[in-house]
PDB file of C-alpha atoms in Angstrom:
ATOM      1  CA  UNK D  15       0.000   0.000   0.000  1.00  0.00           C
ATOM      2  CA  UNK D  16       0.919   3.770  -0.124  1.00  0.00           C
ATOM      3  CA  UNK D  17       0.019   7.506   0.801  1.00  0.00           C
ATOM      4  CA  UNK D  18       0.141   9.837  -1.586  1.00  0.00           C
ATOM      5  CA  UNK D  19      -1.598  13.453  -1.036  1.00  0.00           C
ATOM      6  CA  UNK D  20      -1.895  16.837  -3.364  1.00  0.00           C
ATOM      7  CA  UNK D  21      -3.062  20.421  -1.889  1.00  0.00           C
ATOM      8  CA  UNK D  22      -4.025  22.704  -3.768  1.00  0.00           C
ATOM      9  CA  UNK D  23      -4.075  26.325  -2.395  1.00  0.00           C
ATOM     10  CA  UNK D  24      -3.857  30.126  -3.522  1.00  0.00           C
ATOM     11  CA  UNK D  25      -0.265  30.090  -3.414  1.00  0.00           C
ATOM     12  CA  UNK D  26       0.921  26.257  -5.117  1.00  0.00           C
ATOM     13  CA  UNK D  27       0.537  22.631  -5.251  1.00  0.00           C
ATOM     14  CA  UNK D  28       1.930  20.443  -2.810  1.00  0.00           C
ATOM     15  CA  UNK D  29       2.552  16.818  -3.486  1.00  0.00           C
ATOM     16  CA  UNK D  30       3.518  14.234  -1.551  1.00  0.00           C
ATOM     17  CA  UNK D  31       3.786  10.406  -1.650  1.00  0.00           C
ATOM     18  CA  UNK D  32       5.841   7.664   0.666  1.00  0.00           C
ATOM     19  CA  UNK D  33       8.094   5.177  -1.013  1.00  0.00           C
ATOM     20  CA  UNK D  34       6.520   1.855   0.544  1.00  0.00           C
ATOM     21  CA  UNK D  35       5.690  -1.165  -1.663  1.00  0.00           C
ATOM     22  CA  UNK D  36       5.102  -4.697   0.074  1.00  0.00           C
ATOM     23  CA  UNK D  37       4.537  -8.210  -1.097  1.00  0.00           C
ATOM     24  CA  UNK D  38       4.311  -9.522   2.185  1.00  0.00           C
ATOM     25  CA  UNK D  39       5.562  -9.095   5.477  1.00  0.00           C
ATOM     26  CA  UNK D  40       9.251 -10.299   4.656  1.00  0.00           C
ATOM     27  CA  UNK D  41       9.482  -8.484   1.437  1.00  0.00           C
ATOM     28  CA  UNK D  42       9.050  -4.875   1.796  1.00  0.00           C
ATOM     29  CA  UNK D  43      10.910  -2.563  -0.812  1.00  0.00           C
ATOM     30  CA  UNK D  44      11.267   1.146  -1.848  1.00  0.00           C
ATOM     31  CA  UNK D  45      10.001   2.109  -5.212  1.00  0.00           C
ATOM     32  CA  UNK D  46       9.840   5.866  -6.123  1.00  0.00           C
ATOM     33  CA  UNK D  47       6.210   6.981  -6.847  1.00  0.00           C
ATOM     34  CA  UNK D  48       6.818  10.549  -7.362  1.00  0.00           C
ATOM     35  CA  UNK D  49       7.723  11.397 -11.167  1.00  0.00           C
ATOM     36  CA  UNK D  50       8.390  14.577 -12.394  1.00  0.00           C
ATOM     37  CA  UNK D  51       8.329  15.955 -15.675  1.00  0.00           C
ATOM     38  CA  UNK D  52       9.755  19.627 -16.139  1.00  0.00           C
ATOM     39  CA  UNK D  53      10.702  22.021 -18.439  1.00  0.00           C
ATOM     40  CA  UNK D  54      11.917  24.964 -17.054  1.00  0.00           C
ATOM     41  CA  UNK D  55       9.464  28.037 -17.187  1.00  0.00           C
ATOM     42  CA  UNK D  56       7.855  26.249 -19.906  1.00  0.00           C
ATOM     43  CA  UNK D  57       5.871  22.883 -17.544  1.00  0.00           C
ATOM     44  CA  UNK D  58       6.498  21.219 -14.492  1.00  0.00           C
ATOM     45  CA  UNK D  59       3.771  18.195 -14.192  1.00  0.00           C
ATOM     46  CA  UNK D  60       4.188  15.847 -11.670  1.00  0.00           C
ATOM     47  CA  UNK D  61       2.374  12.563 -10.579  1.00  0.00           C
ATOM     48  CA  UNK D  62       2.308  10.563  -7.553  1.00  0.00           C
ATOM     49  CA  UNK D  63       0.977   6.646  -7.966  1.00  0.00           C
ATOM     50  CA  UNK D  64      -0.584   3.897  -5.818  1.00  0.00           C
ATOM     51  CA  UNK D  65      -1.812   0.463  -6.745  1.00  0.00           C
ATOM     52  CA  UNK D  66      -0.334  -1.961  -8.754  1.00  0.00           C
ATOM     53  CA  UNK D  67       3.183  -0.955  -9.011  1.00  0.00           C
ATOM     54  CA  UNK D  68       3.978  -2.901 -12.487  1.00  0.00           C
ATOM     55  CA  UNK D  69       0.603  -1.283 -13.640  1.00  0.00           C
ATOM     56  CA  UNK D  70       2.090   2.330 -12.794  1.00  0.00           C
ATOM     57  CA  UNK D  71       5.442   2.154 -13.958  1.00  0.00           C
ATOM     58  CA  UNK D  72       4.201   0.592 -17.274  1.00  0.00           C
ATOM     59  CA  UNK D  73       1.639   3.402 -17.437  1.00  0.00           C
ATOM     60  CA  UNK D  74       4.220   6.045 -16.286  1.00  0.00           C
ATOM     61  CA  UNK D  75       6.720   4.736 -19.321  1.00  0.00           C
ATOM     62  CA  UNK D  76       4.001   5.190 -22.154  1.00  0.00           C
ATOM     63  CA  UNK D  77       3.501   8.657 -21.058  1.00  0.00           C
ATOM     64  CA  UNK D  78       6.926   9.692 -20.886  1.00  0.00           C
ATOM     65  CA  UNK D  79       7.485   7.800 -23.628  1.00  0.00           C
ATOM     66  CA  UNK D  80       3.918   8.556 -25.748  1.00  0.00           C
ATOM     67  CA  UNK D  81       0.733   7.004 -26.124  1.00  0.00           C
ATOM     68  CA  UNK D  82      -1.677   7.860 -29.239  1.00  0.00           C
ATOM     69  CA  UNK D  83      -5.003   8.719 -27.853  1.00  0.00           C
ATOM     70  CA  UNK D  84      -8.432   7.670 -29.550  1.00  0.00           C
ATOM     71  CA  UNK D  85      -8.721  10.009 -33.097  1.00  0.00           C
ATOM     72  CA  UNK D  86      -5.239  11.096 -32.621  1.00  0.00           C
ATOM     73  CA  UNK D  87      -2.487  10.244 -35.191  1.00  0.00           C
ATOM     74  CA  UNK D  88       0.313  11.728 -33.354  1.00  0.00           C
ATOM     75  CA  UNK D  89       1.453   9.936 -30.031  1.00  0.00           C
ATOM     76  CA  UNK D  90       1.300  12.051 -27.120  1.00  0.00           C
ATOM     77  CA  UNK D  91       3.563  12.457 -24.107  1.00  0.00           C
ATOM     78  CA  UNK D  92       3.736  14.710 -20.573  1.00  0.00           C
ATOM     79  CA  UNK D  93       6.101  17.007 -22.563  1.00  0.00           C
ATOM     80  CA  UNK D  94       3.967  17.610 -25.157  1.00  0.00           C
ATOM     81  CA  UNK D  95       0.156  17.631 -23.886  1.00  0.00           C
ATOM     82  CA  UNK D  96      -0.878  21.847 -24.204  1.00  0.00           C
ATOM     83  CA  UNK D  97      -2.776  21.756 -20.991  1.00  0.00           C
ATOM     84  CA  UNK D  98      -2.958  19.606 -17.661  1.00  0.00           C
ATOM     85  CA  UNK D  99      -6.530  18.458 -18.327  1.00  0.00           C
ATOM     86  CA  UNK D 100      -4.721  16.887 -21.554  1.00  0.00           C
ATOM     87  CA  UNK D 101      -2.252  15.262 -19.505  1.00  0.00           C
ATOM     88  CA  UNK D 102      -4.677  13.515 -17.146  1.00  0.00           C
ATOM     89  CA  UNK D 103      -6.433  12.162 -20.009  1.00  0.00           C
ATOM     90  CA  UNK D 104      -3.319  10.548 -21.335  1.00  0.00           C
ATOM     91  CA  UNK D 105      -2.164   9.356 -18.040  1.00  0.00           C
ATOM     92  CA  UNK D 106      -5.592   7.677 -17.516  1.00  0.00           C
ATOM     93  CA  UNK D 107      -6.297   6.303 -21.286  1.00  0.00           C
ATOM     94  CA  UNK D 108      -2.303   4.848 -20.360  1.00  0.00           C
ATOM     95  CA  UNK D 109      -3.617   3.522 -17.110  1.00  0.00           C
ATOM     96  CA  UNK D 110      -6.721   1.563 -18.854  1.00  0.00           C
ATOM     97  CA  UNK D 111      -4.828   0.120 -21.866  1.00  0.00           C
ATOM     98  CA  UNK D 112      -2.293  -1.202 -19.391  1.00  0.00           C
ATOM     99  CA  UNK D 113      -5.097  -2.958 -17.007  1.00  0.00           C
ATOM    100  CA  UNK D 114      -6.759  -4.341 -20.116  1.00  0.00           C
ATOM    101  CA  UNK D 115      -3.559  -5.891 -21.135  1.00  0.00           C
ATOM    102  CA  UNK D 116      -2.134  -7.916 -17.859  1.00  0.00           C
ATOM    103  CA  UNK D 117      -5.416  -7.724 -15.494  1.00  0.00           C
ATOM    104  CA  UNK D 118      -6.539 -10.858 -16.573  1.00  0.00           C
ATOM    105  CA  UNK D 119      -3.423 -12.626 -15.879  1.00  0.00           C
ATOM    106  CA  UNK D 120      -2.734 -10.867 -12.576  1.00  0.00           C
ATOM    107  CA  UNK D 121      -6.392 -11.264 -11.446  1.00  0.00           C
ATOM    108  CA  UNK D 122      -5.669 -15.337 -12.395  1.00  0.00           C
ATOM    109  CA  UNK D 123      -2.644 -14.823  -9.491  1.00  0.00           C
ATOM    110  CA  UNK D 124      -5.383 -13.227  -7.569  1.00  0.00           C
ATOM    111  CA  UNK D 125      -3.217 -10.366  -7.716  1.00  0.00           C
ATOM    112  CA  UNK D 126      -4.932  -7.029  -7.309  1.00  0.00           C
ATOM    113  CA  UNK D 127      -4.451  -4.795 -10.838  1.00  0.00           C
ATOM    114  CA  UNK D 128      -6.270  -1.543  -9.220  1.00  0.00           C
ATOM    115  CA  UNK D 129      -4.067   2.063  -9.877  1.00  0.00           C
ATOM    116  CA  UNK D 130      -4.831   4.749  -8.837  1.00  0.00           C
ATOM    117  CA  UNK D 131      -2.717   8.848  -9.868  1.00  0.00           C
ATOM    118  CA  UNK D 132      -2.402  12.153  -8.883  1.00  0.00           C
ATOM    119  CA  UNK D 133      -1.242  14.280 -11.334  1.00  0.00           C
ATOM    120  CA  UNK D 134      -0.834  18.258 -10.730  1.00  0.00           C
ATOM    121  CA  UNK D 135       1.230  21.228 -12.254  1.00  0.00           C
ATOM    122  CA  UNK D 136       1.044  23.905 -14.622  1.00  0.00           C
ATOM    123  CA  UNK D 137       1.692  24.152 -18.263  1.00  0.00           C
ATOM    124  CA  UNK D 138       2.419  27.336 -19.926  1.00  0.00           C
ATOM    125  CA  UNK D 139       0.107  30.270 -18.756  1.00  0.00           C
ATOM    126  CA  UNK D 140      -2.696  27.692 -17.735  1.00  0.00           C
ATOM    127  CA  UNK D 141      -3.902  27.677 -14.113  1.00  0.00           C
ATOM    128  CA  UNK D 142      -2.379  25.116 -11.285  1.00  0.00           C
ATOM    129  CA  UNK D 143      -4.148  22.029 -11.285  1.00  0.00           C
ATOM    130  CA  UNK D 144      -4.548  18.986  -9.423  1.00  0.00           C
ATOM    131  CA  UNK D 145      -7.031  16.163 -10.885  1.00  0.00           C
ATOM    132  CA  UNK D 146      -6.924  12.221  -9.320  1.00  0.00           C
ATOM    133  CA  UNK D 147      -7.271   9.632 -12.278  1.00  0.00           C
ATOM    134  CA  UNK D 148      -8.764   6.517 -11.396  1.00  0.00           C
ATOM    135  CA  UNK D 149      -7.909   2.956 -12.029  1.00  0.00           C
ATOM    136  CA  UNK D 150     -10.687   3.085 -15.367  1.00  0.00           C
ATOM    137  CA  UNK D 151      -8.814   5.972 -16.532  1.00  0.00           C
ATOM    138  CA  UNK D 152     -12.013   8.535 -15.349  1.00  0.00           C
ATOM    139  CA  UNK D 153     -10.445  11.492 -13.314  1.00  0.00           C
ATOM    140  CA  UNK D 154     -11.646  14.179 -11.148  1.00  0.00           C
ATOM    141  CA  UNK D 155     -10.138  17.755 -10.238  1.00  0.00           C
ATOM    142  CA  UNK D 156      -9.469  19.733  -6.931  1.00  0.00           C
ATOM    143  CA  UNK D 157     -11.771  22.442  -6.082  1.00  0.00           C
ATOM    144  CA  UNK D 158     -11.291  25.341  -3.652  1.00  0.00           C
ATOM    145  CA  UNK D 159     -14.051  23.728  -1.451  1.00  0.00           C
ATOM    146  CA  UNK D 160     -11.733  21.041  -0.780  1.00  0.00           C
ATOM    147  CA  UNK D 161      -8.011  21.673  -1.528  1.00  0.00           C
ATOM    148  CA  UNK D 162      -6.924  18.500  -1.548  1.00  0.00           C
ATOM    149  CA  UNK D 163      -6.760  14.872  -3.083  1.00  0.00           C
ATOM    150  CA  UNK D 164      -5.639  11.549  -1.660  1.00  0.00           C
ATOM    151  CA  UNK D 165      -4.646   8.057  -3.098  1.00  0.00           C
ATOM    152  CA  UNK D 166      -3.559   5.207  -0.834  1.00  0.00           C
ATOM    153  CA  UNK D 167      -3.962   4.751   2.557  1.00  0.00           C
ATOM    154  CA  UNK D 168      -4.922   7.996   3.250  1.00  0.00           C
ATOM    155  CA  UNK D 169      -7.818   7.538   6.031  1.00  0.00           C
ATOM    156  CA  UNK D 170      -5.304   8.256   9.050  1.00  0.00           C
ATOM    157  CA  UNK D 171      -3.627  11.481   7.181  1.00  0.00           C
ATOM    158  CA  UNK D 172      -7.810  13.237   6.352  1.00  0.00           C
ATOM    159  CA  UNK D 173      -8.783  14.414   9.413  1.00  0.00           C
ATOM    160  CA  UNK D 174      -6.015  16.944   9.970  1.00  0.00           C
ATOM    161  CA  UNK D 175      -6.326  17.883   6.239  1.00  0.00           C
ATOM    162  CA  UNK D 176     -10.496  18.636   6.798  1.00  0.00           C
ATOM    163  CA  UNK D 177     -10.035  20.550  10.242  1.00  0.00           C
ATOM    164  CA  UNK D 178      -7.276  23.130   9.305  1.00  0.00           C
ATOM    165  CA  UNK D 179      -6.674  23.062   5.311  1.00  0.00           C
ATOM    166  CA  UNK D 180      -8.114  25.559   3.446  1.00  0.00           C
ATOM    167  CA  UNK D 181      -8.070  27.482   0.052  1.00  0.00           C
ATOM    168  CA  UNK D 182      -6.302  30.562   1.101  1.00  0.00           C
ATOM    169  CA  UNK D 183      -3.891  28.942   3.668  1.00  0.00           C
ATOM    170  CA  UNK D 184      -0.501  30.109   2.692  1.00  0.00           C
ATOM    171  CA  UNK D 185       2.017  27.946   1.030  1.00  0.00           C
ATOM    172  CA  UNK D 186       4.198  26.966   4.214  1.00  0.00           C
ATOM    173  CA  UNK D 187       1.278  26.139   6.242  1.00  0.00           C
ATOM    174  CA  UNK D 188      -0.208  23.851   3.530  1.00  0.00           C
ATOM    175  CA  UNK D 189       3.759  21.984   3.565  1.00  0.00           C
ATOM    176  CA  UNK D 190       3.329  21.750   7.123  1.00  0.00           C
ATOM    177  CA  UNK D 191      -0.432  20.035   7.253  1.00  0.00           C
ATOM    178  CA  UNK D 192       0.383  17.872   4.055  1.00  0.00           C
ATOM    179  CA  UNK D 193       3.548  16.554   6.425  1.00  0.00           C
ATOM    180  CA  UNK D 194       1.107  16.425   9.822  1.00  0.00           C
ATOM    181  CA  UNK D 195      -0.859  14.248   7.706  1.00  0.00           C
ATOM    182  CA  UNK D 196       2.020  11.901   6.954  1.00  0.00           C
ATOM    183  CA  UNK D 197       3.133  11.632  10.603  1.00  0.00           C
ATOM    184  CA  UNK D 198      -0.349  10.769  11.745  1.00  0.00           C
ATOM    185  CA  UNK D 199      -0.455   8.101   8.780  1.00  0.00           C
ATOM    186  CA  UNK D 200       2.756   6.224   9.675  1.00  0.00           C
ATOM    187  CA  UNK D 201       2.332   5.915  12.921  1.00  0.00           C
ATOM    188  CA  UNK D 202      -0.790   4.265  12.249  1.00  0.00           C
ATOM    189  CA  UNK D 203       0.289   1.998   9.305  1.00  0.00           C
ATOM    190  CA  UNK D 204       2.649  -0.175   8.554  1.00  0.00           C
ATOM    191  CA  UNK D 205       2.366  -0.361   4.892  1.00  0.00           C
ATOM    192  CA  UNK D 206       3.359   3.716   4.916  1.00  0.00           C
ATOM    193  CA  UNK D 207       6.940   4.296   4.974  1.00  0.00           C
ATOM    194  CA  UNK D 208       9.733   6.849   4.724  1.00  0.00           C
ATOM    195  CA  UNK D 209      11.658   8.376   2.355  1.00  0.00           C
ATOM    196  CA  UNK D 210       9.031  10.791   1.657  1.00  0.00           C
ATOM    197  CA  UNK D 211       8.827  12.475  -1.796  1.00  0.00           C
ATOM    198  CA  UNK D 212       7.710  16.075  -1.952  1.00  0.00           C
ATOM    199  CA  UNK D 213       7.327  18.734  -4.857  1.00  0.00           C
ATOM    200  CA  UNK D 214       6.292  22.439  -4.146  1.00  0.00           C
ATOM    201  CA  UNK D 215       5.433  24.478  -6.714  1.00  0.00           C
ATOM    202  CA  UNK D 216       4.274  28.512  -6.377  1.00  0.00           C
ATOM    203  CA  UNK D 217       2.338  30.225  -7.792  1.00  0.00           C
ATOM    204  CA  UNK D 218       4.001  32.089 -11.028  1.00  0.00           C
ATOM    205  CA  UNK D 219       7.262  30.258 -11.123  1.00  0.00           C
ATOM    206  CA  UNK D 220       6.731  26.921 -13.251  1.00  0.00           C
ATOM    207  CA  UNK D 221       9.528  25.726 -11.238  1.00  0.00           C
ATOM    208  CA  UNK D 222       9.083  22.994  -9.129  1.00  0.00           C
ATOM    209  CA  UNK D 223      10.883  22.238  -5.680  1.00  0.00           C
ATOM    210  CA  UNK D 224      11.210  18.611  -5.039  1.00  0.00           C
ATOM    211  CA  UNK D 225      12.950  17.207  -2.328  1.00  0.00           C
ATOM    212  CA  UNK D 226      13.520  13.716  -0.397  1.00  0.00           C
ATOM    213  CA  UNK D 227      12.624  13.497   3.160  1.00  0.00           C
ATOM    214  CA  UNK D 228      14.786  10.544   4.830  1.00  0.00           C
ATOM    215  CA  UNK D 229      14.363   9.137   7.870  1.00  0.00           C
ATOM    216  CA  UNK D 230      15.951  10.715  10.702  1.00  0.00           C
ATOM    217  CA  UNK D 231      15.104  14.385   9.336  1.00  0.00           C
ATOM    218  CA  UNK D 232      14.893  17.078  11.714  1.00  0.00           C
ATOM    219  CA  UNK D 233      12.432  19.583  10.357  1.00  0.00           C
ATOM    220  CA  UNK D 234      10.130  15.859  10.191  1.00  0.00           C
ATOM    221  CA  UNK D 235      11.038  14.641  13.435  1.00  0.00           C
ATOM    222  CA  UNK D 236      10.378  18.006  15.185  1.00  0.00           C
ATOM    223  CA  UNK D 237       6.859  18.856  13.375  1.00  0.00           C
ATOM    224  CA  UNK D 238       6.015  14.900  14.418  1.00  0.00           C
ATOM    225  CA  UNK D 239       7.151  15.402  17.720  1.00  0.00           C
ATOM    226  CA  UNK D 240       5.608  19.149  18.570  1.00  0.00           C
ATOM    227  CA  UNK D 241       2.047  18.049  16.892  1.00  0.00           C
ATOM    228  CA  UNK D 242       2.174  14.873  19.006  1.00  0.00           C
ATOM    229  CA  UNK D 243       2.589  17.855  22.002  1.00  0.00           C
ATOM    230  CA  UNK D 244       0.137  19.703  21.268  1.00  0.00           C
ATOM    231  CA  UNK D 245      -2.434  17.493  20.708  1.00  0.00           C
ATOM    232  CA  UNK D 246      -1.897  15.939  24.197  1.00  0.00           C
ATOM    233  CA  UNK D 247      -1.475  19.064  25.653  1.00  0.00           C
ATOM    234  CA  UNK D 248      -5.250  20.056  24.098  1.00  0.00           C
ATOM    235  CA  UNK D 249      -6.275  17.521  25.136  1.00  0.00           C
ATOM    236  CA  UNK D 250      -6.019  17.759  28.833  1.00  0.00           C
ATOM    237  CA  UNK D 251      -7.026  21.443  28.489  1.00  0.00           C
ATOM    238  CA  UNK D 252     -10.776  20.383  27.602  1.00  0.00           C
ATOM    239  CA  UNK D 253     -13.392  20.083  30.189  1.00  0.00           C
ATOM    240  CA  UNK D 254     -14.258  16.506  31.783  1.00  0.00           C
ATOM    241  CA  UNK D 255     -16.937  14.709  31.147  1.00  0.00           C
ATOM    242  CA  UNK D 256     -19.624  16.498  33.477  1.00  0.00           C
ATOM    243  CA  UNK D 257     -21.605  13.444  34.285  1.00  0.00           C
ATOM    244  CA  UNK D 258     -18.353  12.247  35.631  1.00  0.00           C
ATOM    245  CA  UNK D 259     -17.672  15.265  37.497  1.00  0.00           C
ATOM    246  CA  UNK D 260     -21.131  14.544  39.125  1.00  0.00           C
ATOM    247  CA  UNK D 261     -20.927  11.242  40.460  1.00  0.00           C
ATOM    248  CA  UNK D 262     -17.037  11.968  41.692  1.00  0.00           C
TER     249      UNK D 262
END
């Protein structure tokens, strides 16, 4: 299994997904799920995947590499789709073609073919984007009433995310929830695990930021360790339970 979260806000995209993959309890490996595809003030697109890892990385290879799409004679690729809504149609036609192909011999395995993408980023003057494409290539976008997407595991990491995220929090903020949400998800799962892969990208620049967050960080450790704090510390502020307080 996997986490993999996208905020959208004002200021950016965030993106973030772990670098867990598991066949079992004694084989658990590190596969990276963030992919980035950037041309400098020209496109930065980048997709975070869960699911079936072969059906991913076989998807992810015939978009880099490109994929003709139904009544087009050209193949398509990340690096040349004009918008973002263009690229999350290739990335899901990609995804579908690929499950049609080997589901029925993974599914004879029992062997679960399900995939699931985020894909967000800019291309040219367009507008930010974030969309989630499902495993029958049909996709969805982020709206401002809810600035964020999930794939994976992500039950223990949505709480935080609908308490304090919103569309105008600023960029730094939304880093620091999106990583809140990973703390609370790998202390609760197993099948979530560090490295972390991040990407930031502001508003304006078409550059992306992506970085690697290892085990052991500090900035990680400390936000884990001061949220764990303060959430103990609120805790014990609130009143009793006054039925209790009656019978004491």
């Amino acid at each position: 299994m996997t986490y993999c979260v996208g905020l959208l806000v004002e200021d950016g995209l965030v993106l973030i997904a772990d670098t867990r993959t598991n066949a079992g309890v004694d084989n658990i490996s590190s596969y990276r799920k963030l992919h980035v595809s950037e041309v400098t003030g020209e496109r930065v697109i980048a997709v975070a995947t869960a699911g079936n890892l072969s059906v991913t990385q076989t998807a992810m290879a015939m978009v880099r590499e490109g994929i003709k799409m139904p009544g087009s004679e050209e193949p398509e690729s990340l690096l040349t789709a004009p918008t973002l809504f263009r690229a999350a149609q290739l990335v899901g036609h990609a995804i579908k073609l690929v499950r049609y192909e080997i589901a029925p011999s993974l599914e004879a395995e029992t062997v679960n073919a399900d995939a699931s993408v985020l894909i967000g980023g800019q291309i040219g003057d367009g507008p930010i984007s974030l969309y989630m494409v499902y495993s029958q290539g049909n996709f969805i976008e982020c709206q401002p009433d809810t600035p964020y997407l999930q794939i994976g595991e992500f039950k223990y990491g949505k709480p935080i995310l609908d308490r304090a995220l919103r569309h105008h929090t600023p960029l730094p903020e939304t880093v620091k929830l999106g990583l809140i949400s990973f703390d609370s998800t790998l202390r609760s799962n197993v099948s979530v695990g560090l490295p972390l892969d991040m990407i930031v990208l502001r508003k304006g620049e078409r550059k992306g930021d992506v970085r690697r967050i290892e085990a052991g960080d500090p900035y990680f450790q400390i936000l884990g360790q001061q949220w764990s704090r303060a959430l103990a510390e609120a805790q014990h502020a609130m009143p009793s339970p006054p039925w209790l307080d009656e019978g004491a």
